[in-house]
Coordinates of C-alpha atoms in Angstrom, one line a residue:
M1053 CA -15.4 -4.1 17.8
A1054 CA -13.2 -0.6 18.7
G1055 CA -14.8 2.3 16.9
K1056 CA -18.2 0.7 16.2
L1057 CA -21.2 3.0 15.7
S1058 CA -24.2 2.8 18.3
Q1059 CA -27.3 1.5 17.8
E1060 CA -28.9 4.6 16.8
E1061 CA -26.6 5.7 14.2
L1062 CA -26.7 2.2 12.8
E1063 CA -30.6 2.4 12.7
E1064 CA -30.5 5.8 11.3
M1065 CA -28.2 4.9 8.8
K1066 CA -30.3 1.7 7.5
A1067 CA -33.0 3.9 7.1
A1068 CA -31.4 6.5 5.1
F1069 CA -29.9 3.9 2.6
E1070 CA -33.4 1.6 2.2
T1071 CA -35.1 4.7 1.0
G1072 CA -32.8 5.1 -2.0
N1073 CA -32.8 8.7 -1.3
I1074 CA -29.5 10.2 -1.6
T1075 CA -29.9 13.7 -0.5
E1076 CA -31.2 12.0 2.7
V1077 CA -28.0 9.7 2.9
A1078 CA -25.5 12.9 2.6
A1079 CA -27.4 14.5 5.2
K1080 CA -27.1 11.5 7.5
L1081 CA -23.6 11.3 6.8
K1082 CA -23.1 15.2 7.2
E1083 CA -24.7 14.6 11.1
L1084 CA -22.2 11.6 11.7
E1085 CA -19.3 13.5 10.4
S1086 CA -20.4 16.8 12.1
S1087 CA -17.6 16.2 15.3
E1088 CA -14.9 16.7 12.6
N1089 CA -15.7 20.5 12.0
Q1090 CA -16.1 21.1 16.0
S1091 CA -14.7 24.1 16.7
L1092 CA -13.3 24.3 20.6
D1093 CA -12.5 27.1 22.8
I1094 CA -10.7 27.3 25.7
A1095 CA -10.0 30.4 27.6
I1096 CA -7.0 31.0 30.3
T1097 CA -7.4 33.0 32.7
G1098 CA -5.8 34.2 36.5
E1099 CA -3.7 37.0 37.9
S1100 CA -1.2 38.5 36.5
G1101 CA 1.9 36.6 36.6
S1102 CA 0.5 33.8 37.3
G1103 CA 1.7 31.5 33.9
K1104 CA -1.4 31.8 32.1
S1105 CA 0.7 32.3 28.8
S1106 CA 3.0 29.7 29.2
F1107 CA -0.2 27.2 29.8
V1108 CA -1.4 28.4 26.8
N1109 CA 1.8 27.0 25.3
A1110 CA 1.9 23.6 27.3
I1111 CA -1.5 22.5 26.9
R1112 CA -1.0 22.8 23.3
G1113 CA 2.3 20.8 23.5
L1114 CA 4.9 23.8 23.0
T1115 CA 7.5 25.8 24.7
D1116 CA 8.1 29.2 25.4
E1117 CA 10.4 29.3 22.4
D1118 CA 8.4 27.9 19.7
E1119 CA 6.9 29.1 16.8
G1120 CA 3.4 29.9 17.5
A1121 CA 3.7 30.2 20.8
A1122 CA 2.2 32.9 23.4
K1123 CA 4.3 35.5 24.4
T1124 CA 5.7 35.2 28.1
G1125 CA 7.1 37.8 30.4
E1126 CA 7.4 39.0 34.0
V1127 CA 4.8 41.2 33.9
E1128 CA 1.7 41.4 32.3
I1129 CA 1.7 40.8 28.5
T1130 CA -1.9 40.2 27.7
K1131 CA -4.2 43.6 27.4
Y1132 CA -6.9 41.8 25.5
P1133 CA -7.7 38.2 24.8
Q1134 CA -5.6 36.4 22.1
P1135 CA -6.1 33.1 20.3
Y1136 CA -3.9 30.5 19.8
P1137 CA -4.8 27.3 17.7
Y1138 CA -3.6 24.1 18.2
P1139 CA -0.6 23.1 15.8
L1140 CA -2.3 19.6 14.6
L1141 CA -5.7 21.0 15.1
P1142 CA -6.0 24.9 14.1
N1143 CA -10.3 24.3 14.9
V1144 CA -9.0 23.9 18.5
T1145 CA -8.1 27.5 20.5
V1146 CA -7.1 28.6 23.4
W1147 CA -7.3 32.0 24.3
D1148 CA -4.6 33.9 26.9
L1149 CA -7.2 36.5 28.5
P1150 CA -5.7 39.9 30.3
G1151 CA -5.1 39.3 33.6
I1152 CA -7.9 39.4 36.6
G1153 CA -7.4 42.3 39.5
T1154 CA -6.0 44.7 37.5
P1155 CA -7.4 48.2 37.5
S1156 CA -8.7 47.7 33.6
F1157 CA -10.3 44.1 34.6
Q1158 CA -12.6 43.6 37.8
P1159 CA -14.1 40.4 37.9
H1160 CA -18.1 42.0 38.0
T1161 CA -17.0 43.7 34.3
Y1162 CA -14.5 40.8 33.0
L1163 CA -16.6 38.2 31.7
K1164 CA -18.2 40.7 29.5
Q1165 CA -14.9 42.6 28.4
V1166 CA -13.4 38.9 27.3
N1167 CA -16.6 37.9 25.3
F1168 CA -17.7 35.5 28.2
S1169 CA -19.7 33.1 25.4
R1170 CA -17.2 32.7 22.7
Y1171 CA -15.5 30.3 25.4
D1172 CA -16.6 26.2 25.9
F1173 CA -14.7 26.5 29.8
F1174 CA -12.3 28.3 31.6
I1175 CA -9.1 27.2 33.4
I1176 CA -8.2 29.4 36.1
I1177 CA -4.5 29.6 36.8
A1178 CA -2.6 30.8 40.2
S1179 CA 0.8 30.6 41.0
A1180 CA 0.8 31.1 44.7
R1181 CA -2.4 31.4 46.2
F1182 CA -6.1 31.5 45.1
T1183 CA -8.1 34.8 46.3
S1184 CA -11.8 36.1 46.2
H1185 CA -10.6 37.5 42.5
H1186 CA -10.6 33.8 41.6
T1187 CA -13.9 32.9 43.2
K1188 CA -15.6 35.7 42.1
L1189 CA -14.8 35.1 38.8
A1190 CA -15.6 31.7 38.9
Q1191 CA -18.7 32.3 40.8
E1192 CA -20.1 34.6 37.6
I1193 CA -18.8 31.6 35.5
H1194 CA -21.0 29.2 37.2
K1195 CA -24.1 31.8 36.9
M1196 CA -23.8 31.8 33.1
G1197 CA -23.6 27.7 32.9
K1198 CA -19.9 27.3 32.1
K1199 CA -17.3 24.8 33.4
F1200 CA -14.3 26.6 35.4
Y1201 CA -11.1 24.7 36.4
Y1202 CA -8.5 25.6 39.5
V1203 CA -4.8 25.1 38.7
R1204 CA -2.4 26.1 40.6
S1205 CA 1.0 26.7 38.2
K1206 CA 4.7 26.7 39.4
V1207 CA 4.9 23.5 41.6
D1208 CA 8.2 22.9 40.6
S1209 CA 9.2 26.1 42.2
D1210 CA 7.9 25.1 45.7
L1211 CA 9.5 21.6 45.1
H1212 CA 12.9 23.2 44.2
A1213 CA 12.9 25.6 47.4
G1214 CA 12.1 22.4 49.4
Q1215 CA 14.7 20.3 48.1
T1216 CA 17.2 23.6 48.4
C1217 CA 16.3 24.3 51.6
R1218 CA 15.6 21.0 53.8
P1219 CA 17.5 18.4 51.8
S1220 CA 17.7 16.2 54.6
T1221 CA 13.6 16.4 55.0
Y1222 CA 12.7 16.5 51.6
N1223 CA 9.5 14.4 50.9
E1224 CA 7.6 15.3 47.3
V1225 CA 4.8 13.8 47.7
Q1226 CA 4.5 15.5 51.0
I1227 CA 5.2 19.1 49.6
L1228 CA 2.7 18.8 47.5
Q1229 CA -0.1 17.2 49.3
K1230 CA 0.7 20.9 51.7
I1231 CA 0.7 22.8 48.4
R1232 CA -3.0 21.6 47.5
N1233 CA -4.2 21.7 51.1
Y1234 CA -3.3 25.4 51.3
C1235 CA -4.8 26.1 47.8
I1236 CA -8.0 24.1 48.6
K1237 CA -8.2 26.2 52.4
N1238 CA -8.0 29.2 50.5
L1239 CA -10.4 28.6 48.4
R1240 CA -13.1 27.5 51.3
D1241 CA -12.2 30.8 53.1
V1242 CA -13.4 32.8 50.4
G1243 CA -16.3 30.7 49.4
E1244 CA -15.7 27.7 47.3
V1245 CA -17.8 24.9 48.9
S1246 CA -15.8 22.0 47.5
P1247 CA -13.0 22.8 45.4
E1248 CA -10.8 20.8 43.6
V1249 CA -7.0 22.0 42.3
F1250 CA -4.8 20.6 39.8
L1251 CA -1.2 20.8 40.8
I1252 CA 1.5 21.5 37.3
C1253 CA 4.2 22.8 36.2
N1254 CA 4.0 24.4 32.3
W1255 CA 7.4 22.6 31.6
K1256 CA 6.5 19.1 32.9
W1257 CA 3.6 17.8 30.9
D1258 CA 4.0 14.2 32.1
K1259 CA 4.0 15.4 35.9
Y1260 CA 2.3 16.0 38.9
D1261 CA -1.7 16.7 37.6
F1262 CA -1.1 17.6 33.9
P1263 CA -2.0 14.4 32.8
L1264 CA -5.2 14.2 35.3
L1265 CA -6.0 17.6 33.9
Q1266 CA -6.4 16.5 30.4
D1267 CA -8.0 13.8 31.6
T1268 CA -10.7 15.7 33.4
L1269 CA -11.0 18.1 31.0
Q1270 CA -11.6 15.3 28.2
N1271 CA -14.1 13.4 30.4
N1272 CA -16.4 16.8 30.9
L1273 CA -16.9 17.3 27.2
D1274 CA -19.8 16.2 25.3
A1275 CA -18.5 13.6 22.7
Q1276 CA -18.1 16.1 19.6
K1277 CA -15.8 18.5 21.9
R1278 CA -14.2 15.4 22.7
H1279 CA -13.4 14.4 20.0
V1280 CA -11.7 17.3 18.8
F1281 CA -9.9 18.1 22.3
T1282 CA -8.8 14.2 22.1
L1283 CA -6.9 14.7 18.8
A1284 CA -5.7 17.8 19.4
L1285 CA -3.6 16.8 22.7
P1286 CA 0.3 16.8 22.2
N1287 CA 1.8 13.3 21.2
I1288 CA 3.2 13.3 24.9
S1289 CA 2.5 10.0 26.2
E1290 CA 1.6 6.0 25.2
K1291 CA -1.9 6.6 26.4
I1292 CA -3.1 9.5 24.4
L1293 CA -1.7 7.8 21.3
E1294 CA -4.0 5.2 22.1
K1295 CA -6.9 7.6 23.1
K1296 CA -6.4 9.2 19.4
K1297 CA -6.5 5.7 17.9
A1298 CA -9.8 5.0 19.7
E1299 CA -11.6 8.0 18.7
L1300 CA -10.4 8.2 14.7
K1301 CA -11.7 4.0 14.9
K1302 CA -15.0 5.3 15.0
H1303 CA -14.3 8.0 12.2
I1304 CA -13.4 5.1 10.0
W1305 CA -16.6 3.9 10.1
K1306 CA -18.5 7.2 9.2
Q1307 CA -15.9 7.3 6.3
A1308 CA -16.8 3.9 4.9
F1309 CA -20.4 4.8 5.3
K1310 CA -19.5 7.8 3.1
S1311 CA -17.4 5.9 0.2
C1312 CA -21.0 3.1 0.2
A1313 CA -23.1 6.2 -0.3
V1314 CA -21.0 7.6 -3.0
S1315 CA -20.9 4.3 -4.7
L1316 CA -24.7 4.2 -5.1
I1317 CA -24.9 7.5 -7.2
P1318 CA -25.3 6.5 -10.7
V1319 CA -22.5 8.7 -12.4
P1320 CA -19.1 6.4 -14.0
G1321 CA -16.1 6.9 -12.2
L1322 CA -17.8 9.0 -9.4
S1323 CA -17.3 6.2 -6.4
F1324 CA -13.5 5.2 -7.4
T1325 CA -12.3 9.4 -7.5
S1326 CA -14.1 10.1 -4.7
D1327 CA -12.3 7.1 -2.6
V1328 CA -9.0 8.2 -3.6
E1329 CA -9.4 11.5 -2.6
M1330 CA -11.2 10.4 0.6
L1331 CA -8.3 8.2 1.6
M1332 CA -5.8 10.5 0.5
A1333 CA -7.4 13.2 2.7
N1334 CA -7.8 10.9 5.7
M1335 CA -4.6 9.4 5.8
K1336 CA -2.6 12.6 5.9
H1337 CA -4.8 14.2 8.8
Y1338 CA -3.9 10.3 10.7
L1339 CA 0.3 11.4 10.2
T1340 CA -0.8 15.0 11.2
V1341 CA -3.0 14.2 14.5
F1342 CA -0.1 11.9 15.4
G1343 CA 2.7 14.2 14.8
L1344 CA 3.9 12.3 11.6
D1345 CA 4.2 15.5 9.0
D1346 CA 7.4 17.6 8.6
N1347 CA 6.5 20.2 10.8
S1348 CA 5.9 18.5 14.0
L1349 CA 8.7 16.3 13.7
A1350 CA 10.6 19.5 13.6
R1351 CA 9.2 21.3 16.5
L1352 CA 9.7 17.6 18.7
A1353 CA 13.4 17.3 17.4
K1354 CA 13.8 20.8 18.4
Q1355 CA 12.0 20.5 22.1
V1356 CA 14.2 17.0 22.9
G1357 CA 17.3 17.9 21.2
K1358 CA 17.9 15.0 18.5
P1359 CA 18.2 15.7 14.9
V1360 CA 15.3 15.3 12.4
A1361 CA 16.4 12.3 10.6
E1362 CA 17.6 11.0 13.9
L1363 CA 13.2 10.8 14.5
K1364 CA 12.4 9.9 11.2
S1365 CA 14.8 6.8 11.1
V1366 CA 12.0 4.9 13.3
I1367 CA 9.1 5.7 10.8
K1368 CA 8.9 2.2 9.1
A1369 CA 5.1 1.6 8.1
V1370 CA 4.2 4.7 6.7
P1371 CA 5.3 7.6 4.1
M1372 CA 5.2 11.0 5.1
A1373 CA 2.9 12.8 4.1
N1374 CA 4.0 14.6 1.4
S1375 CA 4.7 11.0 -0.3
I1376 CA 1.2 10.2 -0.2
S1377 CA -0.4 11.2 -3.8
K1378 CA -3.1 9.6 -6.0
E1379 CA -0.6 7.4 -7.5
W1380 CA 0.2 5.8 -4.3
I1381 CA -3.4 5.7 -3.3
M1382 CA -4.0 3.7 -6.2
H1383 CA -0.7 1.7 -6.1
L1384 CA -2.1 0.9 -2.5
L1385 CA -5.6 0.0 -3.8
T1386 CA -4.5 -2.6 -6.5
T1387 CA -2.7 -4.8 -3.8
S1388 CA -5.3 -4.1 -1.5
V1389 CA -9.0 -5.2 -2.7
C1390 CA -8.7 -9.0 -2.5
A1391 CA -7.4 -8.6 1.3
A1392 CA -10.4 -5.8 2.4
S1393 CA -12.8 -8.4 0.4
L1394 CA -11.9 -11.1 3.0
M1395 CA -11.6 -9.0 6.1
I1396 CA -14.9 -7.1 5.8
T1397 CA -17.0 -10.6 5.3
E1398 CA -15.9 -10.7 9.2
E1399 CA -16.7 -7.2 10.1
L1400 CA -20.1 -7.2 8.5
L1401 CA -21.3 -10.0 10.8
D1402 CA -21.5 -7.2 13.5
F1403 CA -23.1 -5.2 11.1
V1404 CA -26.2 -7.0 10.4
P1405 CA -28.9 -3.9 11.1
V1406 CA -27.4 -2.4 7.8
I1407 CA -25.7 -5.3 5.6
G1408 CA -29.0 -6.0 3.2
V1409 CA -28.5 -2.3 2.6
L1410 CA -24.8 -1.8 2.2
L1411 CA -24.7 -4.7 -0.5
S1412 CA -24.5 -2.6 -3.6
G1413 CA -21.6 -0.4 -1.8
G1414 CA -19.8 -3.2 -0.5
V1415 CA -16.4 -3.2 -2.6
S1416 CA -16.4 0.4 -1.4
F1417 CA -17.4 0.4 2.4
G1418 CA -15.2 -2.6 2.7
T1419 CA -11.9 -1.1 1.1
T1420 CA -12.2 2.1 2.6
Y1421 CA -12.4 0.3 5.9
Y1422 CA -9.7 -2.0 5.3
M1423 CA -7.1 0.5 4.3
L1424 CA -7.9 3.4 6.5
N1425 CA -7.9 0.9 9.4
N1426 CA -4.4 -0.8 8.4
F1427 CA -3.1 2.7 8.0
L1428 CA -4.4 3.8 11.1
N1429 CA -2.6 1.3 13.0
D1430 CA 0.6 1.6 11.3
V1431 CA 0.6 5.4 11.7
V1432 CA 0.2 4.8 16.0
E1433 CA 3.0 2.0 15.3
D1434 CA 5.3 4.3 14.0
A1435 CA 4.2 7.4 16.5
Q1436 CA 5.1 5.2 19.5
K1437 CA 8.4 4.1 18.1
V1438 CA 8.8 8.2 17.7
L1439 CA 7.4 8.9 20.9
I1440 CA 10.3 6.2 22.8
K1441 CA 13.0 7.7 20.4
A1442 CA 12.2 11.3 21.4
L1443 CA 12.5 10.4 25.4
S1444 CA 15.3 8.2 25.4

């Protein structure tokens, strides 16, 4: 079952429900939901002029001209660490760090100057060749127990030069391999034993090693950090949309448990009120994560040069975020409860470890799961249509 909780999580929830102690149930639910509130801080560094600021924009799905984009220029602009939150999830922040190797920022003092402990991992960027400045910084990062990744930017410029100067023998694959080999040799020459280098262009997010870099960063994070990083990814491919869907499927079970727990509290009307507010918050969150809110659609329309209305025209299954009200949720509830009861009967067959203790809260559990699951499926369907329209 997609998004199913682990056996360990199921056993913990079962034990909490069986005690009848609402405080303990709430504590377990808080543990399960902690990934939603996790912060993630990504540091971008490299020598001045290497394209750090443009990369800060690219990894957040922004162009240099979009609102909230990092300032870029031919000369070093960044004088101290600058935070740039993801448009979709502000608890994920990309930090544009000052260039290494300048008189003010030398490798041996650099990490202390930029407050090293703040960041979860580092991306070290070069636009030509990697030098001892890069490897010395990497060594210091390694000593302190953090991960780092080498990125070679501006490969589109190398490809363009090759195509212009040698059009009859131009071969993109060979040029990229030559660049990769050159970077690896540079790094080995200055002390890096087994370097891995990602080749990217800051304006072509679906080409070269950009998707591989995103996958690598995601896979190397722990489960909670991976969750927030995945949801923050720009919606530039169907693969990313499916990854986000899988992450949020896990979250649906946690919300259903929360609804079930509230239903056990003997306060008239509390469960229904809580369910309505929970559904509203999660549905709006899904629309934002998949770029179906007004701000995301306006930004995408500008990036692809299409009217916003054209992108909105393919959104058929879900409403816009500002249309999701308590009244809309209540109407949806009245038409969904019967279907939810039928569906959850089948789903609970996989929930044998906790089915007994869920019965008293079964209606809330089933309705919450059913409605969020269906809504998420609809959101992803519409997000795929918007992506196709944007790229057409």
